Structures are given as structure tokens and as C-alpha cells.
PDB file of C-alpha atoms in Angstrom:
ATOM      1  CA  MET A   1      14.738   2.424   0.088  1.00  0.00           C
ATOM      2  CA  ARG A   2      14.997   0.917  -3.319  1.00  0.00           C
ATOM      3  CA  LEU A   3      12.318   1.164  -6.037  1.00  0.00           C
ATOM      4  CA  SER A   4      11.983  -1.195  -9.020  1.00  0.00           C
ATOM      5  CA  THR A   5       9.769   0.634 -11.522  1.00  0.00           C
ATOM      6  CA  TRP A   6       9.497   1.386 -15.242  1.00  0.00           C
ATOM      7  CA  PHE A   7       9.798   4.832 -16.983  1.00  0.00           C
ATOM      8  CA  GLY A   8      11.283   6.264 -20.107  1.00  0.00           C
ATOM      9  CA  SER A   9      13.944   8.847 -20.905  1.00  0.00           C
ATOM     10  CA  ASP A  10      11.739  11.531 -21.626  1.00  0.00           C
ATOM     11  CA  ALA A  11      10.249  14.716 -19.924  1.00  0.00           C
ATOM     12  CA  HIS A  12       7.944  12.774 -17.636  1.00  0.00           C
ATOM     13  CA  GLY A  13      10.737  10.261 -16.804  1.00  0.00           C
ATOM     14  CA  ASP A  14      13.143  13.170 -16.039  1.00  0.00           C
ATOM     15  CA  LEU A  15      10.506  14.478 -13.448  1.00  0.00           C
ATOM     16  CA  VAL A  16      10.074  11.081 -11.948  1.00  0.00           C
ATOM     17  CA  ARG A  17      13.892  10.524 -11.556  1.00  0.00           C
ATOM     18  CA  ALA A  18      14.412  13.988 -10.083  1.00  0.00           C
ATOM     19  CA  HIS A  19      11.515  13.540  -7.563  1.00  0.00           C
ATOM     20  CA  LEU A  20      12.784  10.025  -6.435  1.00  0.00           C
ATOM     21  CA  THR A  21      16.463  11.190  -6.338  1.00  0.00           C
ATOM     22  CA  GLY A  22      15.420  14.209  -4.119  1.00  0.00           C
ATOM     23  CA  ALA A  23      13.503  11.939  -1.785  1.00  0.00           C
ATOM     24  CA  GLY A  24      16.520   9.683  -1.385  1.00  0.00           C
ATOM     25  CA  VAL A  25      15.126   6.723  -3.220  1.00  0.00           C
ATOM     26  CA  ASP A  26      17.574   4.279  -4.742  1.00  0.00           C
ATOM     27  CA  LEU A  27      16.420   3.179  -8.223  1.00  0.00           C
ATOM     28  CA  THR A  28      16.913  -0.402  -9.448  1.00  0.00           C
ATOM     29  CA  ARG A  29      19.271  -0.494 -12.490  1.00  0.00           C
ATOM     30  CA  GLY A  30      17.197  -0.623 -15.602  1.00  0.00           C
ATOM     31  CA  SER A  31      14.066   1.108 -14.303  1.00  0.00           C
ATOM     32  CA  ASP A  32      14.521   3.691 -16.987  1.00  0.00           C
ATOM     33  CA  GLY A  33      14.257   1.150 -19.860  1.00  0.00           C
ATOM     34  CA  ALA A  34      10.735   1.960 -21.006  1.00  0.00           C
ATOM     35  CA  GLU A  35      10.159   3.431 -24.484  1.00  0.00           C
ATOM     36  CA  ARG A  36       7.987   6.173 -22.854  1.00  0.00           C
ATOM     37  CA  THR A  37       6.785   6.996 -19.368  1.00  0.00           C
ATOM     38  CA  SER A  38       3.376   5.747 -18.287  1.00  0.00           C
ATOM     39  CA  THR A  39       0.968   8.442 -17.293  1.00  0.00           C
ATOM     40  CA  ALA A  40      -2.254   8.667 -15.348  1.00  0.00           C
ATOM     41  CA  LEU A  41      -4.616  11.602 -15.795  1.00  0.00           C
ATOM     42  CA  ALA A  42      -6.655  12.447 -12.681  1.00  0.00           C
ATOM     43  CA  ARG A  43     -10.026  14.135 -12.792  1.00  0.00           C
ATOM     44  CA  LEU A  44     -11.509  15.458  -9.601  1.00  0.00           C
ATOM     45  CA  ASP A  45     -15.248  15.621  -8.823  1.00  0.00           C
ATOM     46  CA  SER A  46     -16.901  18.190  -6.467  1.00  0.00           C
ATOM     47  CA  ASP A  47     -15.919  16.223  -3.434  1.00  0.00           C
ATOM     48  CA  GLY A  48     -12.174  15.983  -4.480  1.00  0.00           C
ATOM     49  CA  ALA A  49     -12.399  12.289  -5.392  1.00  0.00           C
ATOM     50  CA  ALA A  50     -10.416  11.338  -8.405  1.00  0.00           C
ATOM     51  CA  GLN A  51     -11.259   9.258 -11.540  1.00  0.00           C
ATOM     52  CA  TYR A  52      -8.251   8.176 -13.586  1.00  0.00           C
ATOM     53  CA  THR A  53      -7.376   7.627 -17.236  1.00  0.00           C
ATOM     54  CA  PHE A  54      -4.206   5.597 -17.869  1.00  0.00           C
ATOM     55  CA  ASP A  55      -1.634   5.235 -20.447  1.00  0.00           C
ATOM     56  CA  LEU A  56       0.459   2.344 -19.282  1.00  0.00           C
ATOM     57  CA  GLU A  57       3.206  -0.135 -20.312  1.00  0.00           C
ATOM     58  CA  TRP A  58       4.738  -2.186 -17.434  1.00  0.00           C
ATOM     59  CA  ARG A  59       7.684  -4.357 -17.127  1.00  0.00           C
ATOM     60  CA  VAL A  60       9.924  -5.099 -14.129  1.00  0.00           C
ATOM     61  CA  PRO A  61      13.683  -4.570 -14.259  1.00  0.00           C
ATOM     62  CA  ALA A  62      15.929  -7.355 -13.082  1.00  0.00           C
ATOM     63  CA  THR A  63      15.399  -7.291  -9.343  1.00  0.00           C
ATOM     64  CA  THR A  64      16.983  -9.235  -6.547  1.00  0.00           C
ATOM     65  CA  VAL A  65      15.552  -9.827  -3.136  1.00  0.00           C
ATOM     66  CA  ASP A  66      18.310 -10.915  -0.790  1.00  0.00           C
ATOM     67  CA  GLU A  67      19.241 -10.689   2.976  1.00  0.00           C
ATOM     68  CA  HIS A  68      19.413  -6.901   2.878  1.00  0.00           C
ATOM     69  CA  VAL A  69      15.680  -6.542   2.030  1.00  0.00           C
ATOM     70  CA  ARG A  70      13.407  -6.414   5.036  1.00  0.00           C
ATOM     71  CA  VAL A  71      10.299  -5.236   3.375  1.00  0.00           C
ATOM     72  CA  LEU A  72       8.884  -5.907  -0.137  1.00  0.00           C
ATOM     73  CA  HIS A  73       5.880  -4.001  -1.174  1.00  0.00           C
ATOM     74  CA  ALA A  74       3.770  -4.159  -4.423  1.00  0.00           C
ATOM     75  CA  GLY A  75       0.267  -3.403  -5.324  1.00  0.00           C
ATOM     76  CA  SER A  76      -2.364  -2.098  -7.745  1.00  0.00           C
ATOM     77  CA  ILE A  77      -1.507  -1.889 -11.423  1.00  0.00           C
ATOM     78  CA  ALA A  78       1.957  -3.433 -10.908  1.00  0.00           C
ATOM     79  CA  ALA A  79       0.629  -6.545  -9.481  1.00  0.00           C
ATOM     80  CA  THR A  80      -2.087  -7.130 -12.113  1.00  0.00           C
ATOM     81  CA  LEU A  81      -1.069  -5.707 -15.329  1.00  0.00           C
ATOM     82  CA  PRO A  82       0.894  -8.085 -17.691  1.00  0.00           C
ATOM     83  CA  PRO A  83       3.637  -8.647 -18.434  1.00  0.00           C
ATOM     84  CA  GLY A  84       5.158  -7.116 -15.364  1.00  0.00           C
ATOM     85  CA  ALA A  85       2.468  -8.681 -13.028  1.00  0.00           C
ATOM     86  CA  ASP A  86       3.841 -12.237 -13.343  1.00  0.00           C
ATOM     87  CA  GLU A  87       7.366 -10.972 -12.282  1.00  0.00           C
ATOM     88  CA  VAL A  88       5.833  -9.082  -9.384  1.00  0.00           C
ATOM     89  CA  ALA A  89       4.100 -12.360  -8.209  1.00  0.00           C
ATOM     90  CA  ARG A  90       7.273 -14.323  -8.498  1.00  0.00           C
ATOM     91  CA  LEU A  91       9.176 -11.658  -6.395  1.00  0.00           C
ATOM     92  CA  LEU A  92       6.478 -11.617  -3.784  1.00  0.00           C
ATOM     93  CA  ASN A  93       6.338 -15.323  -3.423  1.00  0.00           C
ATOM     94  CA  GLY A  94      10.085 -15.709  -3.253  1.00  0.00           C
ATOM     95  CA  GLY A  95      10.844 -12.721  -1.217  1.00  0.00           C
ATOM     96  CA  ALA A  96       9.211 -14.055   1.883  1.00  0.00           C
ATOM     97  CA  THR A  97      12.485 -15.912   2.683  1.00  0.00           C
ATOM     98  CA  HIS A  98      13.975 -12.539   3.647  1.00  0.00           C
ATOM     99  CA  ALA A  99      11.257  -9.900   3.928  1.00  0.00           C
ATOM    100  CA  THR A 100       7.857  -8.987   5.226  1.00  0.00           C
ATOM    101  CA  ILE A 101       5.490  -9.027   2.094  1.00  0.00           C
ATOM    102  CA  SER A 102       3.220  -5.989   1.885  1.00  0.00           C
ATOM    103  CA  TYR A 103       0.482  -5.597  -0.555  1.00  0.00           C
ATOM    104  CA  ASP A 104      -2.280  -2.998  -1.414  1.00  0.00           C
ATOM    105  CA  PRO A 105      -4.710  -4.205  -4.278  1.00  0.00           C
ATOM    106  CA  ASN A 106      -5.752  -0.499  -5.032  1.00  0.00           C
ATOM    107  CA  VAL A 107      -8.183  -1.734  -7.489  1.00  0.00           C
ATOM    108  CA  ARG A 108      -8.396   0.159 -10.957  1.00  0.00           C
ATOM    109  CA  PRO A 109     -11.451  -1.552 -12.658  1.00  0.00           C
ATOM    110  CA  THR A 110     -10.798   0.237 -16.002  1.00  0.00           C
ATOM    111  CA  ILE A 111      -7.539  -1.485 -16.642  1.00  0.00           C
ATOM    112  CA  MET A 112      -7.730  -4.693 -14.545  1.00  0.00           C
ATOM    113  CA  GLY A 113     -10.324  -6.223 -16.936  1.00  0.00           C
ATOM    114  CA  GLU A 114     -12.988  -8.772 -15.852  1.00  0.00           C
ATOM    115  CA  VAL A 115     -13.476  -9.008 -12.069  1.00  0.00           C
ATOM    116  CA  GLY A 116     -13.087 -12.798 -12.051  1.00  0.00           C
ATOM    117  CA  PRO A 117      -9.547 -13.154 -13.324  1.00  0.00           C
ATOM    118  CA  ALA A 118      -8.573 -10.062 -11.276  1.00  0.00           C
ATOM    119  CA  ARG A 119      -9.944 -11.472  -8.180  1.00  0.00           C
ATOM    120  CA  GLU A 120      -8.072 -14.730  -8.562  1.00  0.00           C
ATOM    121  CA  ARG A 121      -4.873 -12.994  -9.009  1.00  0.00           C
ATOM    122  CA  ILE A 122      -5.394 -10.636  -6.192  1.00  0.00           C
ATOM    123  CA  GLU A 123      -6.401 -13.495  -3.855  1.00  0.00           C
ATOM    124  CA  ALA A 124      -3.160 -15.265  -4.548  1.00  0.00           C
ATOM    125  CA  LEU A 125      -1.132 -12.274  -3.692  1.00  0.00           C
ATOM    126  CA  VAL A 126      -3.050 -11.729  -0.432  1.00  0.00           C
ATOM    127  CA  ALA A 127      -2.380 -15.287   0.519  1.00  0.00           C
ATOM    128  CA  SER A 128       1.279 -14.560   0.185  1.00  0.00           C
ATOM    129  CA  ALA A 129       1.420 -11.387   2.064  1.00  0.00           C
ATOM    130  CA  ASP A 130       1.964 -10.518   5.700  1.00  0.00           C
ATOM    131  CA  VAL A 131       0.444  -6.997   5.602  1.00  0.00           C
ATOM    132  CA  VAL A 132      -2.502  -6.093   3.463  1.00  0.00           C
ATOM    133  CA  LYS A 133      -4.128  -2.667   3.208  1.00  0.00           C
ATOM    134  CA  VAL A 134      -7.386  -2.440   1.085  1.00  0.00           C
ATOM    135  CA  SER A 135     -10.126   0.031   0.729  1.00  0.00           C
ATOM    136  CA  ASP A 136     -13.894  -0.736   1.179  1.00  0.00           C
ATOM    137  CA  GLU A 137     -14.463   0.316  -2.596  1.00  0.00           C
ATOM    138  CA  ASP A 138     -11.747  -2.314  -3.605  1.00  0.00           C
ATOM    139  CA  LEU A 139     -13.572  -4.936  -1.827  1.00  0.00           C
ATOM    140  CA  THR A 140     -16.977  -3.914  -3.022  1.00  0.00           C
ATOM    141  CA  TRP A 141     -15.737  -4.254  -6.574  1.00  0.00           C
ATOM    142  CA  LEU A 142     -14.269  -7.714  -6.016  1.00  0.00           C
ATOM    143  CA  TYR A 143     -17.135  -9.065  -3.907  1.00  0.00           C
ATOM    144  CA  PRO A 144     -20.232  -6.988  -4.869  1.00  0.00           C
ATOM    145  CA  GLU A 145     -22.669  -9.324  -2.970  1.00  0.00           C
ATOM    146  CA  GLN A 146     -20.704  -9.297   0.355  1.00  0.00           C
ATOM    147  CA  ASP A 147     -20.050  -6.766   3.135  1.00  0.00           C
ATOM    148  CA  PRO A 148     -16.490  -5.392   2.699  1.00  0.00           C
ATOM    149  CA  ILE A 149     -15.638  -6.215   6.387  1.00  0.00           C
ATOM    150  CA  ALA A 150     -16.810  -9.801   5.846  1.00  0.00           C
ATOM    151  CA  SER A 151     -14.664  -9.976   2.676  1.00  0.00           C
ATOM    152  CA  ALA A 152     -11.619  -8.798   4.800  1.00  0.00           C
ATOM    153  CA  ARG A 153     -12.308 -11.318   7.469  1.00  0.00           C
ATOM    154  CA  ASN A 154     -12.029 -13.988   4.722  1.00  0.00           C
ATOM    155  CA  TRP A 155      -8.714 -12.517   3.522  1.00  0.00           C
ATOM    156  CA  ALA A 156      -7.424 -12.378   7.108  1.00  0.00           C
ATOM    157  CA  HIS A 157      -7.950 -16.271   7.373  1.00  0.00           C
ATOM    158  CA  ARG A 158      -5.796 -16.813   4.221  1.00  0.00           C
ATOM    159  CA  GLY A 159      -2.487 -16.054   5.829  1.00  0.00           C
ATOM    160  CA  PRO A 160      -1.740 -12.300   6.428  1.00  0.00           C
ATOM    161  CA  ALA A 161      -0.656 -11.122   9.891  1.00  0.00           C
ATOM    162  CA  LEU A 162      -3.039  -8.156   9.578  1.00  0.00           C
ATOM    163  CA  VAL A 163      -5.548  -6.784   7.105  1.00  0.00           C
ATOM    164  CA  VAL A 164      -6.514  -3.228   7.250  1.00  0.00           C
ATOM    165  CA  VAL A 165      -9.637  -1.795   5.447  1.00  0.00           C
ATOM    166  CA  THR A 166      -9.722   1.939   4.920  1.00  0.00           C
ATOM    167  CA  ARG A 167     -13.288   3.510   4.701  1.00  0.00           C
ATOM    168  CA  GLY A 168     -12.587   7.023   3.381  1.00  0.00           C
ATOM    169  CA  GLY A 169     -13.237   9.797   5.833  1.00  0.00           C
ATOM    170  CA  SER A 170     -15.119   7.666   8.205  1.00  0.00           C
ATOM    171  CA  GLU A 171     -12.803   5.006   9.697  1.00  0.00           C
ATOM    172  CA  SER A 172     -10.365   2.263   9.136  1.00  0.00           C
ATOM    173  CA  VAL A 173     -11.049  -1.329  10.401  1.00  0.00           C
ATOM    174  CA  GLY A 174      -8.077  -3.578  11.292  1.00  0.00           C
ATOM    175  CA  LEU A 175      -8.171  -7.347  11.690  1.00  0.00           C
ATOM    176  CA  CYS A 176      -5.437  -9.565  13.183  1.00  0.00           C
ATOM    177  CA  ALA A 177      -5.277 -12.761  15.238  1.00  0.00           C
ATOM    178  CA  ALA A 178      -5.932 -10.816  18.523  1.00  0.00           C
ATOM    179  CA  GLY A 179      -9.185  -9.318  17.217  1.00  0.00           C
ATOM    180  CA  GLU A 180     -10.639  -6.317  15.235  1.00  0.00           C
ATOM    181  CA  VAL A 181      -9.946  -2.611  15.625  1.00  0.00           C
ATOM    182  CA  ARG A 182     -11.988   0.362  14.444  1.00  0.00           C
ATOM    183  CA  ASP A 183     -10.090   3.587  14.131  1.00  0.00           C
ATOM    184  CA  PRO A 184     -12.025   6.837  13.348  1.00  0.00           C
ATOM    185  CA  SER A 185     -10.531   8.985  10.588  1.00  0.00           C
ATOM    186  CA  PRO A 186      -9.245  12.471  11.632  1.00  0.00           C
ATOM    187  CA  LEU A 187     -11.561  15.409  10.609  1.00  0.00           C
ATOM    188  CA  VAL A 188      -9.914  17.332   7.715  1.00  0.00           C
ATOM    189  CA  SER A 189     -10.913  19.606   4.955  1.00  0.00           C
ATOM    190  CA  VAL A 190     -10.362  17.715   1.818  1.00  0.00           C
ATOM    191  CA  VAL A 191      -8.649  19.363  -1.227  1.00  0.00           C
ATOM    192  CA  ASP A 192      -8.367  16.103  -3.084  1.00  0.00           C
ATOM    193  CA  THR A 193      -7.959  12.384  -2.380  1.00  0.00           C
ATOM    194  CA  VAL A 194      -5.057  11.629  -4.781  1.00  0.00           C
ATOM    195  CA  GLY A 195      -2.299   9.863  -2.985  1.00  0.00           C
ATOM    196  CA  ALA A 196      -4.412   9.165   0.217  1.00  0.00           C
ATOM    197  CA  GLY A 197      -4.294   5.361   0.034  1.00  0.00           C
ATOM    198  CA  ASP A 198      -0.456   5.160  -0.831  1.00  0.00           C
ATOM    199  CA  SER A 199       0.106   7.581   2.149  1.00  0.00           C
ATOM    200  CA  TYR A 200      -1.813   5.435   4.501  1.00  0.00           C
ATOM    201  CA  MET A 201      -0.006   2.279   3.375  1.00  0.00           C
ATOM    202  CA  ALA A 202       3.331   3.912   3.689  1.00  0.00           C
ATOM    203  CA  ALA A 203       2.724   5.249   7.300  1.00  0.00           C
ATOM    204  CA  LEU A 204       1.321   1.814   8.176  1.00  0.00           C
ATOM    205  CA  LEU A 205       4.591   0.281   7.284  1.00  0.00           C
ATOM    206  CA  ASP A 206       6.446   3.102   8.835  1.00  0.00           C
ATOM    207  CA  ALA A 207       4.672   2.279  12.185  1.00  0.00           C
ATOM    208  CA  LEU A 208       5.505  -1.361  11.960  1.00  0.00           C
ATOM    209  CA  TRP A 209       9.111  -0.594  11.160  1.00  0.00           C
ATOM    210  CA  ARG A 210       9.563   1.728  14.129  1.00  0.00           C
ATOM    211  CA  ALA A 211       8.124  -1.144  16.283  1.00  0.00           C
ATOM    212  CA  ASP A 212      10.807  -3.662  14.941  1.00  0.00           C
ATOM    213  CA  LEU A 213       8.050  -5.841  13.472  1.00  0.00           C
ATOM    214  CA  LEU A 214       9.275  -6.114   9.879  1.00  0.00           C
ATOM    215  CA  GLY A 215      11.612  -8.708   8.185  1.00  0.00           C
ATOM    216  CA  ALA A 216      11.329 -12.434   7.880  1.00  0.00           C
ATOM    217  CA  SER A 217      13.008 -12.840  11.333  1.00  0.00           C
ATOM    218  CA  ARG A 218      10.142 -10.851  12.851  1.00  0.00           C
ATOM    219  CA  ARG A 219       7.296 -12.520  11.094  1.00  0.00           C
ATOM    220  CA  ARG A 220       6.256 -14.495  14.311  1.00  0.00           C
ATOM    221  CA  ALA A 221       6.217 -11.185  16.324  1.00  0.00           C
ATOM    222  CA  LEU A 222       4.150  -9.491  13.656  1.00  0.00           C
ATOM    223  CA  HIS A 223       1.428 -12.273  13.779  1.00  0.00           C
ATOM    224  CA  ARG A 224       1.264 -11.752  17.535  1.00  0.00           C
ATOM    225  CA  ILE A 225       0.433  -7.986  17.202  1.00  0.00           C
ATOM    226  CA  GLY A 226      -2.357  -7.168  19.579  1.00  0.00           C
ATOM    227  CA  THR A 227      -5.302  -4.807  19.094  1.00  0.00           C
ATOM    228  CA  THR A 228      -3.601  -1.904  20.956  1.00  0.00           C
ATOM    229  CA  GLY A 229      -0.548  -2.255  18.823  1.00  0.00           C
ATOM    230  CA  LEU A 230      -2.598  -2.361  15.626  1.00  0.00           C
ATOM    231  CA  ARG A 231      -4.679   0.562  16.518  1.00  0.00           C
ATOM    232  CA  ALA A 232      -1.394   2.580  17.148  1.00  0.00           C
ATOM    233  CA  ALA A 233      -0.147   1.733  13.623  1.00  0.00           C
ATOM    234  CA  MET A 234      -3.606   2.574  12.099  1.00  0.00           C
ATOM    235  CA  THR A 235      -3.764   5.996  13.876  1.00  0.00           C
ATOM    236  CA  HIS A 236      -0.246   6.793  12.575  1.00  0.00           C
ATOM    237  CA  ALA A 237      -1.296   5.780   8.963  1.00  0.00           C
ATOM    238  CA  ALA A 238      -4.626   7.693   9.101  1.00  0.00           C
ATOM    239  CA  ALA A 239      -2.786  10.872  10.131  1.00  0.00           C
ATOM    240  CA  ALA A 240      -0.444  10.649   7.198  1.00  0.00           C
ATOM    241  CA  ALA A 241      -3.480  10.227   4.804  1.00  0.00           C
ATOM    242  CA  ALA A 242      -5.308  13.174   6.409  1.00  0.00           C
ATOM    243  CA  LEU A 243      -2.301  15.494   5.743  1.00  0.00           C
ATOM    244  CA  THR A 244      -2.193  14.140   2.149  1.00  0.00           C
ATOM    245  CA  VAL A 245      -5.827  14.917   1.388  1.00  0.00           C
ATOM    246  CA  SER A 246      -5.530  18.421   2.903  1.00  0.00           C
ATOM    247  CA  ARG A 247      -3.260  19.628   0.076  1.00  0.00           C
ATOM    248  CA  ALA A 248      -3.318  19.282  -3.737  1.00  0.00           C
ATOM    249  CA  GLY A 249      -1.858  16.277  -5.592  1.00  0.00           C
ATOM    250  CA  ALA A 250      -0.186  13.111  -4.505  1.00  0.00           C
ATOM    251  CA  ASN A 251       1.984  14.959  -1.912  1.00  0.00           C
ATOM    252  CA  PRO A 252       2.401  12.640   1.175  1.00  0.00           C
ATOM    253  CA  PRO A 253       4.043  13.955   4.331  1.00  0.00           C
ATOM    254  CA  SER A 254       7.582  13.279   5.392  1.00  0.00           C
ATOM    255  CA  ARG A 255       8.052  11.602   8.723  1.00  0.00           C
ATOM    256  CA  ASP A 256       8.971  14.858  10.330  1.00  0.00           C
ATOM    257  CA  GLU A 257       5.824  16.497   8.889  1.00  0.00           C
ATOM    258  CA  LEU A 258       3.706  13.649  10.310  1.00  0.00           C
ATOM    259  CA  GLU A 259       5.314  13.882  13.772  1.00  0.00           C
ATOM    260  CA  GLN A 260       4.867  17.757  13.951  1.00  0.00           C
ATOM    261  CA  SER A 261       1.191  17.399  12.897  1.00  0.00           C
ATOM    262  CA  LEU A 262       0.650  14.755  15.605  1.00  0.00           C
ATOM    263  CA  ALA A 263       2.207  16.985  18.136  1.00  0.00           C
ATOM    264  CA  ARG A 264       0.247  20.180  17.161  1.00  0.00           C
ATOM    265  CA  HIS A 265      -2.970  18.239  17.609  1.00  0.00           C
ATOM    266  CA  GLY A 266      -1.967  16.784  20.969  1.00  0.00           C
ATOM    267  CA  THR A 267      -1.885  13.171  19.815  1.00  0.00           C
ATOM    268  CA  SER A 268       0.927  10.523  19.579  1.00  0.00           C
ATOM    269  CA  THR A 269       1.135   7.185  17.978  1.00  0.00           C
ATOM    270  CA  PRO A 270       3.365   5.045  20.121  1.00  0.00           C
ATOM    271  CA  ALA A 271       5.165   2.159  18.311  1.00  0.00           C
ATOM    272  CA  PRO A 272       2.936  -0.873  18.288  1.00  0.00           C
ATOM    273  CA  ARG A 273       4.347  -3.898  20.071  1.00  0.00           C
ATOM    274  CA  ALA A 274       3.688  -7.655  19.401  1.00  0.00           C
ATOM    275  CA  GLU A 275       2.701  -8.196  23.066  1.00  0.00           C
ATOM    276  CA  ASP A 276       0.080  -5.289  23.091  1.00  0.00           C
ATOM    277  CA  ALA A 277      -3.506  -6.776  23.188  1.00  0.00           C
TER     278      ALA A 277
END
């Protein structure tokens, strides 16, 4: 996996580099070009939910999307905060030639500015994506007068193969051409919610990868995913998010940890197939 990011040669940046290197992530050259490393301070409420204070500066190092890239993912601040956001949009729009495009708006109202311009940018990215994951809270901020699932249905008609809405500890709702899926969230004791959405997104892509549904050459197959296949991917993703919220910090599980947890609970997440309906 290759990550194009932006951090500095300072103490925080050293921690970022060490963590990524330990996880086997290949950094795009120039990712350490920032004057300082951006930070996010998370404050937890009594339920473990986080509120964030950001100190950010975001640019994109020179990044190439070629035939070796099968999945291109972006989201949240990176896709909306200038000046890097414009380069992210260019990469996502051009990357579809080679890769599945994945997008998670992961709304941060305190730094995304007025809802109107943010909504316009987010909608354009949704239209260019194949896989979209969004929370009901994100959709409520973007479309306060509309039910979140109705908003997700509108997004699904803009071009993505699938749109998945997470609803905290209750359920997730998936939409694809074959229909809609509701998948209950696993019961878990919540320590904090930091990293839950990112864990869900990563595991959703992992499930689709295992099913050989990612990459530009598999776009038609991805658009044919059925409700059974979509539910399998969502269950896999929800299990990863449940592990993340059960421990402190943004500490997502490895694939091995996820498989072991599923086995202990007597569940399995078979790889979704395009023909499942």
C-alpha cells in the first residue's frame, strides 16, 4: 500500500513515519515536506464520542496513478481543505482509468466552512467514486432537511457502484443496483469511537479486494454486486469497527485480528461476489 500524505520532520512526523513503516506502508516521496506536522486533538465525551480541534496544513506530494494502482482512496479533510483538495480531486477524476475510486466524506464542520460550498465539492467527488462510505451524521450536516437514507439514495443514483451509510452502534445501510441492505452493528463495550469510521472503510475495501471486485477492469463486476455480497462486505467492515471502538485510540485491527475475532464469535464473512443477489 502506498500513502500520499503531508507531515514534517519533527517529533510528531517521526512518530507518523515509524508507525507507517512498521505497518508496511510505502510513503510517496516528498510526503515529509511540510514545515510542521498537522495535529488533531480529540476530546471524548461520557459516551466515548470524540470532538476534534485541528491544526492543519495540507498539500499533496507529486503522486502518479498508473496501471499498478488498483484502488485509489481519499476522504474527509484531504478532499476538502485547500490547497491540497484540488489536487486530490484531480487524482480521483483521472485515476479511474486504472483504479477503483473510493471516497469517505468524513465531514468535519469546524474546518470545512460553509455547508453549501462543502456540499458542492463533496457531491462532485461522490459522482466520480465507485465506493462511498458515509455516516448518517455526515449526511445530516450536508442535508439537514432530509432523511439520511434518502440522501444516500440520491448519491447512489449519481454513479457509485455502492453507497454504505453507517449509523453508529445501531446498523449500517448499504445501497447498490440490486437493492438495499441493513446490517445490525455488533454489540460491543465502547471505550472510544476514534478511528471507527476509518476502520469500517478499510475493512469494506478489504472485503471487496478479497472478492476480486477492485480495479478498473473489475468495475462492471463491482456494479453488479448483489445484496448478499454487499451484506458480507458490510458485516466484515462492522466487525473491524467494533474491534476499534473496544480499545483506546485510533487502533484498528489487522486482518489476522479481525479473522480471529470473527472465528471466536462463530461468525464468518464470505467474500462478496458480483453474482450474489
